Each structure stands twice: as structure tokens, then as C-alpha cells.
Amino acid sequence: MALMNLSRFILEEQRRFKEATGDFTIILEQIAFASKIIAREVNKAGLVNILGSLETQNVFGETQQKLDVFANQKMIEALEHIGKVCAMASEEVETAIEIPSKYQKGKYVVVFDPLDGSSNIDVNVSIGTIFGIFRKKEEECLLVDNLLQKGRDLIAAGYVVYGSSTMFVYCAGSTVNGFTLDPSVGEFLLSHPNIKTPQKGNIYSVNEANSNKWDKKVREYIETLKSEGYTSRYIGSLVSDFHRNLLKGGVFLYPADEKNKKGKLRLLYEAFPLSYIVEHAGGASCDGTIDILDKVPQTLHDRTPLIIGSKHEVDLFKKVMVS
Ligand code: AHG
Ligand code: MN
Ligand code: MN
Ligand code: MN
């Protein structure tokens, strides 16, 4: 069978959605392009002056790593000039990102975490990029209704894992498909068609250093999984922990705790896109009581507790929390 590269796959998927105008295809291709540029820097990070942190901080007071800022710039540069986007939101930018007046605005809103797992950048551990795409609701681009949309209104989402290989995984409303970068041709080639996550796994992924700050029911939940013979895996990069569980099954949790009462992870550009992916792959996600995609963000940088992965483990968590 002919090699299926990302561009061809997106076009063939677009043809099935008659109303698709190709705008959307260009956005996905540009995100893939930006991810190749980021991958190139990640893969030689130790050799170029891209490691280490800057004196700057983001809205969370997190010291920005050079690669955080580099990845953020590449995502914005890839999307702002194509005339398909009317506003963006990024973990690394406090306010909504406007399209410069010299460029035409489009009908989509893109939200992203340009570099996920920043604490792993300098130690050569997998990191990623996460993105979600909404249609604009209002003519005026920067209106709240365009930026703070409900998770269910996502029309596409995806992520890139810069790991032992660079993988681009996305869903545009139907199946979830994974593409692996072949650096010799600079193309993402279809390697994981129609990803379905196992209904039940045997991996749990959580930072147990926080366990004494959790609600005791969360501790009980983890003890239950341990008693059932689950194994623990925690990389510390959400995208990598999520991707492993998506393929193998299992559950990732970043629950609320005494320090992070609303959890640590961000709703708009971390929890929403990965929840969109996991639901289309047959999995589930919640904040402990309600499905992540049913939430409506109040601000660009809302945090949320996140329990995400195989349906069995997520449903069990909900049961334990109401017991
Ligand atoms: P980011 O690097 O985009 O700020 O995200 C970091 C997140 C996520 O990638 C990971 O799951 C989590 O932080 C790890 O947090 P802890 O170090 O508190 O476990
Ligand atoms: Mn960060
Ligand atoms: Mn992140
Ligand atoms: Mn980040």
C-alpha cells in the first residue's frame, strides 16, 4: 500500500467531510510543520544554545525554559499568517493571542501547550506539544465566547511526543491516528491507524509524592489498583504518560490536593485536547465528578484535576469519589 503521509491522510479525511473547506487541513499541516521544527531543536538540544531556563516566568510563575519560548514562537509563527485562525491561546502567553493586523483572520481558534513536560527538557526525557481547535462563534475574534468554549465544542485535537521517535497523534471528529516522523524525508507517516485504547489496563500514572495531600478516597483508589496488581509508571510529562496509557491502557491522574485545590494541569490546552482524543479512542476522562469535556473554562488558564485513560479505571474513580 502506498505510504500514507499526514498530508495525504488529512486530505482524504477532509474529502469525507463534504463541508470541509481545506482551511482546517492547512491548520493541521502547519501545526505538524511547527512540530518538525521543534523536534529538530529537541533532538539536538544539548548541542545548541536551547537548553536551560530564561529569567522570564509565565502566568503560573513557572520559570520559562528556552524551549518553552522557542516552541511557543514556532506555533504562533506557523499559524498567524495563514488567514485561517482568528485567535490563539497558549500556556506561555498570559492573554489571548491576536492575529497581527497585516494578516487575514480566519474562522478557527487554536489553543496549545507548546512544550509539555518542561522539567524534562534538560535531562533528555520525552516531552510534547498539545493542541486543540475550535470554530469561532463570534465575528469579533477576541471575544470570550471564542476563547472559553466548552470542551465538547472542540472540532479537533492532537499532540506531538518528542520521544525515541517523534509522533503526531490527532483526531478530527472520527478516528484517532498516529504518525511517526521519518527524519530522512521529513514526513509524518501513518504508523498507528485507528487507535483504540484498551477498556481496562494495568498501569496507573500519578505523582505519589503528593499522596499525603490527596483526599483520602484518592489514596484508597490507588491502594485498590495496587491490590489488583497494577504497575506504576510516571514520566512527569503529561503527553508521554498519556500516550503510553492510550496505547497500552491504564489511567493517569493529577488529582486536586491541599496545595493545588483545582489540580495542577490546565483545562483549555492540556485536559481538553487529551480528553477529546481519549474519548474518540474509547476511553474517558473526568475531574473527579464530571467529564472534562463538559466543563466550560472561566479563564484561559483554569486548572482542573484530571483523571484520564481507560474507561474501567476512570469509572472506578468516579464511583470511589461518591462512595
Ligand atoms: P508543562 O511543562 O507544560 O508546564 O506541563 C507540566 C505538567 C505535565 O506535563 C506533567 O504531567 C506535570 O506537569 C508533572 O507535574 P509534577 O512534576 O508536579 O508531577
Ligand atoms: Mn509549564
Ligand atoms: Mn503541559
Ligand atoms: Mn507547557
Short mmCIF file of C-alpha atoms and ligand atoms in Angstrom, two decimals:
data_model
loop_
_atom_site.label_atom_id
_atom_site.label_comp_id
_atom_site.label_asym_id
_atom_site.label_seq_id
_atom_site.Cartn_x
_atom_site.Cartn_y
_atom_site.Cartn_z
CA MET A 1 0.00 0.00 0.00
CA ALA A 2 1.27 3.48 -0.84
CA LEU A 3 2.97 5.19 2.10
CA MET A 4 0.35 7.31 3.81
CA ASN A 5 1.82 10.61 4.90
CA LEU A 6 0.00 13.05 7.13
CA SER A 7 -0.89 15.48 4.33
CA ARG A 8 -2.49 12.78 2.19
CA PHE A 9 -4.33 11.35 5.21
CA ILE A 10 -5.75 14.74 6.21
CA LEU A 11 -6.86 15.41 2.61
CA GLU A 12 -8.56 12.01 2.34
CA GLU A 13 -10.30 12.59 5.70
CA GLN A 14 -11.32 16.08 4.58
CA ARG A 15 -12.94 14.68 1.42
CA ARG A 16 -15.23 12.57 3.62
CA PHE A 17 -16.46 15.72 5.37
CA LYS A 18 -18.11 17.49 2.45
CA GLU A 19 -18.32 20.83 4.21
CA ALA A 20 -14.55 20.81 4.84
CA THR A 21 -13.07 23.75 3.00
CA GLY A 22 -9.41 22.88 3.37
CA ASP A 23 -8.88 25.71 5.88
CA PHE A 24 -8.82 23.18 8.62
CA THR A 25 -6.38 20.99 6.72
CA ILE A 26 -3.94 23.88 6.43
CA ILE A 27 -4.08 24.46 10.19
CA LEU A 28 -3.23 20.82 10.95
CA GLU A 29 -0.42 20.82 8.42
CA GLN A 30 1.05 24.00 9.87
CA ILE A 31 0.97 22.54 13.39
CA ALA A 32 2.75 19.47 12.03
CA PHE A 33 5.30 21.76 10.37
CA ALA A 34 5.93 23.65 13.62
CA SER A 35 6.34 20.33 15.44
CA LYS A 36 9.06 19.27 12.98
CA ILE A 37 10.97 22.49 13.71
CA ILE A 38 10.54 21.92 17.46
CA ALA A 39 11.59 18.26 17.07
CA ARG A 40 14.77 19.36 15.29
CA GLU A 41 15.72 21.61 18.22
CA VAL A 42 14.71 18.97 20.79
CA ASN A 43 16.81 16.34 19.03
CA LYS A 44 19.95 18.45 19.18
CA ALA A 45 19.08 20.40 22.34
CA GLY A 46 22.38 19.58 24.01
CA LEU A 47 24.35 20.87 21.05
CA VAL A 48 22.73 24.24 20.53
CA ASN A 49 22.05 27.01 22.96
CA ILE A 50 18.45 25.88 23.55
CA LEU A 51 18.78 24.25 26.96
CA GLY A 52 18.31 25.89 30.29
CA SER A 53 15.94 28.50 31.53
CA LEU A 54 15.38 32.18 30.95
CA GLU A 55 14.92 34.88 33.55
CA THR A 56 11.28 35.12 32.45
CA GLN A 57 8.25 33.48 34.05
CA ASN A 58 4.87 32.54 32.62
CA VAL A 59 1.48 33.36 34.13
CA PHE A 60 1.91 30.40 36.51
CA GLY A 61 5.15 31.76 37.86
CA GLU A 62 6.93 28.87 36.16
CA THR A 63 10.41 29.82 35.03
CA GLN A 64 10.27 29.59 31.24
CA GLN A 65 12.68 27.20 29.62
CA LYS A 66 14.28 28.36 26.37
CA LEU A 67 12.46 25.55 24.60
CA ASP A 68 9.09 26.64 26.08
CA VAL A 69 9.53 30.05 24.48
CA PHE A 70 11.03 28.66 21.25
CA ALA A 71 8.14 26.20 20.81
CA ASN A 72 5.60 28.91 21.61
CA GLN A 73 7.11 31.20 18.96
CA LYS A 74 7.15 28.45 16.32
CA MET A 75 3.49 27.58 16.93
CA ILE A 76 2.44 31.22 16.67
CA GLU A 77 4.60 31.88 13.58
CA ALA A 78 3.18 28.78 11.86
CA LEU A 79 -0.44 29.79 12.43
CA GLU A 80 -0.71 33.59 12.50
CA HIS A 81 -0.09 34.27 8.77
CA ILE A 82 -2.27 31.59 7.07
CA GLY A 83 -5.55 33.52 7.28
CA LYS A 84 -7.39 30.58 8.87
CA VAL A 85 -7.12 31.49 12.56
CA CYS A 86 -8.78 34.35 14.40
CA ALA A 87 -7.32 33.89 17.88
CA MET A 88 -4.98 31.63 19.83
CA ALA A 89 -4.27 30.79 23.46
CA SER A 90 -1.03 29.36 24.81
CA GLU A 91 0.21 28.25 28.22
CA GLU A 92 3.17 30.59 27.71
CA VAL A 93 1.12 33.74 26.94
CA GLU A 94 -0.98 35.39 29.65
CA THR A 95 -3.63 36.92 27.37
CA ALA A 96 -5.34 35.79 24.17
CA ILE A 97 -3.01 35.92 21.16
CA GLU A 98 -4.24 38.30 18.45
CA ILE A 99 -3.58 37.81 14.75
CA PRO A 100 -1.42 40.78 13.60
CA SER A 101 -3.49 43.25 11.57
CA LYS A 102 -1.28 42.68 8.47
CA TYR A 103 -2.66 39.12 8.23
CA GLN A 104 -6.17 37.99 7.32
CA LYS A 105 -8.17 36.39 10.14
CA GLY A 106 -9.92 33.03 9.72
CA LYS A 107 -12.70 31.09 11.34
CA TYR A 108 -10.78 28.87 13.78
CA VAL A 109 -9.39 29.27 17.29
CA VAL A 110 -6.31 27.25 18.26
CA VAL A 111 -5.27 26.57 21.88
CA PHE A 112 -1.97 24.92 22.75
CA ASP A 113 0.62 23.93 25.27
CA PRO A 114 3.67 24.46 23.10
CA LEU A 115 6.06 22.44 25.23
CA ASP A 116 4.67 19.98 27.77
CA GLY A 117 6.95 18.40 30.36
CA SER A 118 9.36 21.33 30.60
CA SER A 119 11.01 19.88 33.71
CA ASN A 120 12.27 17.05 31.49
CA ILE A 121 13.82 19.19 28.74
CA ASP A 122 17.38 19.30 30.06
CA VAL A 123 17.56 15.63 31.04
CA ASN A 124 16.67 14.13 27.67
CA VAL A 125 13.32 12.71 28.74
CA SER A 126 10.27 12.71 26.41
CA ILE A 127 8.35 16.00 26.13
CA GLY A 128 5.49 17.10 23.89
CA THR A 129 3.16 19.67 22.36
CA ILE A 130 -0.63 19.62 22.85
CA PHE A 131 -3.25 21.45 20.72
CA GLY A 132 -6.99 21.87 20.31
CA ILE A 133 -9.02 23.52 17.52
CA PHE A 134 -12.42 25.26 17.90
CA ARG A 135 -14.57 27.06 15.34
CA LYS A 136 -15.06 30.72 16.21
CA LYS A 137 -18.54 31.57 17.50
CA GLU A 138 -18.38 35.35 17.28
CA GLU A 139 -17.28 37.63 14.45
CA GLU A 140 -15.16 39.71 16.85
CA CYS A 141 -12.14 37.41 17.25
CA LEU A 142 -11.03 38.06 20.79
CA LEU A 143 -14.46 37.75 22.39
CA VAL A 144 -14.58 35.45 25.39
CA ASP A 145 -17.09 33.18 23.62
CA ASN A 146 -14.44 32.32 21.04
CA LEU A 147 -11.74 31.52 23.56
CA LEU A 148 -13.52 29.98 26.54
CA GLN A 149 -15.52 27.34 24.71
CA LYS A 150 -16.85 24.13 26.25
CA GLY A 151 -14.66 21.07 25.67
CA ARG A 152 -17.48 19.40 23.72
CA ASP A 153 -17.16 22.17 21.10
CA LEU A 154 -13.66 21.09 20.08
CA ILE A 155 -13.62 20.07 16.40
CA ALA A 156 -10.12 18.56 16.51
CA ALA A 157 -7.25 17.97 18.91
CA GLY A 158 -3.90 16.31 18.98
CA TYR A 159 -0.45 16.10 20.44
CA VAL A 160 3.16 15.51 19.46
CA VAL A 161 5.53 13.36 21.52
CA TYR A 162 9.22 14.20 21.11
CA GLY A 163 10.45 10.83 22.33
CA SER A 164 12.55 7.96 20.99
CA SER A 165 10.68 8.84 17.81
CA THR A 166 8.59 11.93 17.10
CA MET A 167 4.91 11.06 16.85
CA PHE A 168 1.96 13.22 15.77
CA VAL A 169 -1.40 11.94 17.04
CA TYR A 170 -4.66 13.68 16.14
CA CYS A 171 -8.41 13.29 15.77
CA ALA A 172 -10.74 15.49 13.72
CA GLY A 173 -14.04 14.01 14.86
CA SER A 174 -13.73 10.39 13.77
CA THR A 175 -10.84 8.03 14.46
CA VAL A 176 -7.59 8.76 16.30
CA ASN A 177 -4.50 8.21 14.15
CA GLY A 178 -0.78 8.26 14.92
CA PHE A 179 2.00 9.30 12.55
CA THR A 180 5.72 8.77 13.09
CA LEU A 181 8.25 11.26 11.73
CA ASP A 182 10.67 9.77 9.22
CA PRO A 183 13.52 12.30 9.57
CA SER A 184 15.16 11.11 6.35
CA VAL A 185 12.24 12.55 4.35
CA GLY A 186 10.87 14.96 6.95
CA GLU A 187 7.41 13.41 6.68
CA PHE A 188 4.99 12.10 9.30
CA LEU A 189 3.99 8.61 8.07
CA LEU A 190 0.88 6.74 9.27
CA SER A 191 2.13 4.20 11.85
CA HIS A 192 -0.81 3.81 14.28
CA PRO A 193 -4.11 3.81 12.33
CA ASN A 194 -7.41 3.98 14.23
CA ILE A 195 -6.03 3.91 17.78
CA LYS A 196 -8.46 2.39 20.31
CA THR A 197 -7.43 2.43 23.95
CA PRO A 198 -7.96 -0.79 25.98
CA GLN A 199 -11.17 -0.68 28.06
CA LYS A 200 -9.11 -1.73 31.11
CA GLY A 201 -5.36 -1.55 31.72
CA ASN A 202 -2.89 -2.43 34.45
CA ILE A 203 -0.90 0.80 34.70
CA TYR A 204 -1.54 3.79 36.93
CA SER A 205 0.40 7.00 36.50
CA VAL A 206 0.44 9.57 39.31
CA ASN A 207 2.99 11.58 41.28
CA GLU A 208 2.76 9.67 44.57
CA ALA A 209 4.90 12.32 46.32
CA ASN A 210 1.62 14.24 46.64
CA SER A 211 -0.30 11.34 48.23
CA ASN A 212 -0.35 12.81 51.75
CA LYS A 213 -2.04 15.90 50.33
CA TRP A 214 -4.78 13.98 48.45
CA ASP A 215 -8.36 13.37 49.56
CA LYS A 216 -8.23 10.05 51.43
CA LYS A 217 -10.56 8.49 48.83
CA VAL A 218 -7.88 9.09 46.19
CA ARG A 219 -5.40 7.19 48.36
CA GLU A 220 -7.96 4.36 48.72
CA TYR A 221 -8.37 4.29 44.93
CA ILE A 222 -4.62 3.92 44.35
CA GLU A 223 -4.42 1.23 47.07
CA THR A 224 -7.22 -0.66 45.29
CA LEU A 225 -5.31 -0.58 42.00
CA LYS A 226 -2.14 -1.75 43.78
CA SER A 227 -4.07 -4.61 45.39
CA GLU A 228 -5.26 -5.60 41.92
CA GLY A 229 -1.67 -5.88 40.74
CA TYR A 230 -1.36 -2.64 38.73
CA THR A 231 2.10 -1.35 37.98
CA SER A 232 3.18 2.28 38.34
CA ARG A 233 4.72 4.38 35.59
CA TYR A 234 5.30 8.15 35.91
CA ILE A 235 7.40 10.07 33.37
CA GLY A 236 6.43 13.55 34.54
CA SER A 237 5.49 14.67 31.03
CA LEU A 238 1.70 14.54 30.67
CA VAL A 239 1.83 13.83 26.93
CA SER A 240 4.19 10.86 27.38
CA ASP A 241 2.28 9.38 30.33
CA PHE A 242 -0.95 9.86 28.40
CA HIS A 243 0.40 8.39 25.14
CA ARG A 244 1.73 5.25 26.85
CA ASN A 245 -1.65 4.67 28.53
CA LEU A 246 -3.54 5.39 25.30
CA LEU A 247 -1.69 2.55 23.58
CA LYS A 248 -1.36 0.12 26.50
CA GLY A 249 -4.34 1.02 28.69
CA GLY A 250 -4.39 2.34 32.22
CA VAL A 251 -5.06 5.61 34.00
CA PHE A 252 -3.21 8.91 34.50
CA LEU A 253 -4.19 11.07 37.45
CA TYR A 254 -3.29 14.53 38.60
CA PRO A 255 -5.88 14.92 41.38
CA ALA A 256 -6.62 18.06 43.36
CA ASP A 257 -4.60 18.26 46.56
CA GLU A 258 -4.19 20.65 49.50
CA LYS A 259 -1.58 22.66 47.55
CA ASN A 260 -3.33 22.57 44.15
CA LYS A 261 -7.01 22.73 45.16
CA LYS A 262 -8.06 22.79 41.49
CA GLY A 263 -5.37 20.39 40.40
CA LYS A 264 -2.22 21.43 38.55
CA LEU A 265 -2.99 20.75 34.90
CA ARG A 266 -4.68 23.30 32.65
CA LEU A 267 -8.18 22.74 31.31
CA LEU A 268 -8.12 24.54 27.95
CA TYR A 269 -4.88 23.29 26.37
CA GLU A 270 -3.93 20.18 28.34
CA ALA A 271 -7.07 18.43 29.67
CA PHE A 272 -9.48 19.32 26.83
CA PRO A 273 -7.35 18.14 23.86
CA LEU A 274 -6.28 14.89 25.54
CA SER A 275 -9.85 14.22 26.71
CA TYR A 276 -11.11 14.73 23.14
CA ILE A 277 -8.53 12.21 21.93
CA VAL A 278 -9.18 9.64 24.65
CA GLU A 279 -12.98 9.73 24.19
CA HIS A 280 -12.61 9.19 20.42
CA ALA A 281 -10.30 6.26 21.22
CA GLY A 282 -12.92 4.67 23.52
CA GLY A 283 -11.54 5.93 26.82
CA ALA A 284 -12.79 8.50 29.33
CA SER A 285 -11.71 11.46 31.45
CA CYS A 286 -13.13 13.40 34.39
CA ASP A 287 -12.17 15.93 37.02
CA GLY A 288 -13.33 13.51 39.72
CA THR A 289 -17.04 14.02 39.24
CA ILE A 290 -17.82 15.46 35.77
CA ASP A 291 -16.44 14.63 32.34
CA ILE A 292 -13.66 17.03 31.37
CA LEU A 293 -15.29 17.86 28.01
CA ASP A 294 -18.48 19.01 29.77
CA LYS A 295 -16.56 21.77 31.56
CA VAL A 296 -16.53 25.41 30.47
CA PRO A 297 -13.34 27.37 31.27
CA GLN A 298 -13.78 30.64 33.18
CA THR A 299 -10.28 31.89 32.25
CA LEU A 300 -7.69 30.91 29.64
CA HIS A 301 -5.50 29.32 32.30
CA ASP A 302 -8.03 27.49 34.51
CA ARG A 303 -6.59 24.46 36.22
CA THR A 304 -8.50 21.19 36.66
CA PRO A 305 -8.00 17.86 38.39
CA LEU A 306 -7.50 15.26 35.65
CA ILE A 307 -8.24 11.54 35.69
CA ILE A 308 -7.87 10.17 32.15
CA GLY A 309 -7.42 6.87 30.34
CA SER A 310 -9.20 3.51 30.15
CA LYS A 311 -12.94 3.61 30.81
CA HIS A 312 -12.83 1.00 33.59
CA GLU A 313 -10.33 2.92 35.73
CA VAL A 314 -11.95 6.32 35.18
CA ASP A 315 -15.43 4.96 36.01
CA LEU A 316 -13.99 3.26 39.11
CA PHE A 317 -12.52 6.62 40.24
CA LYS A 318 -15.92 8.33 39.90
CA LYS A 319 -17.53 5.52 41.93
CA VAL A 320 -14.91 5.74 44.68
CA MET A 321 -15.28 9.52 44.93
CA VAL A 322 -19.06 9.32 45.50
CA SER A 323 -18.91 6.26 47.79
P1 AHG B 1 4.23 21.95 31.39
O1 AHG B 1 5.65 21.52 31.24
O2 AHG B 1 3.53 22.19 30.08
O3 AHG B 1 4.09 23.09 32.37
O4 AHG B 1 3.42 20.72 31.99
C1 AHG B 1 3.97 20.04 33.06
C2 AHG B 1 2.93 19.16 33.67
C3 AHG B 1 2.72 17.84 32.91
O5 AHG B 1 3.49 17.73 31.76
C4 AHG B 1 3.12 16.78 33.91
O6 AHG B 1 2.21 15.73 33.91
C5 AHG B 1 3.07 17.51 35.23
O7 AHG B 1 3.33 18.86 34.97
C6 AHG B 1 4.09 16.98 36.19
O8 AHG B 1 3.84 17.65 37.40
P2 AHG B 1 4.65 17.19 38.72
O9 AHG B 1 6.08 17.48 38.44
O10 AHG B 1 4.04 18.04 39.82
O11 AHG B 1 4.35 15.72 38.90
MN MN B 2 4.73 24.96 32.09
MN MN B 3 1.88 20.94 29.95
MN MN B 4 3.98 23.66 28.72
#
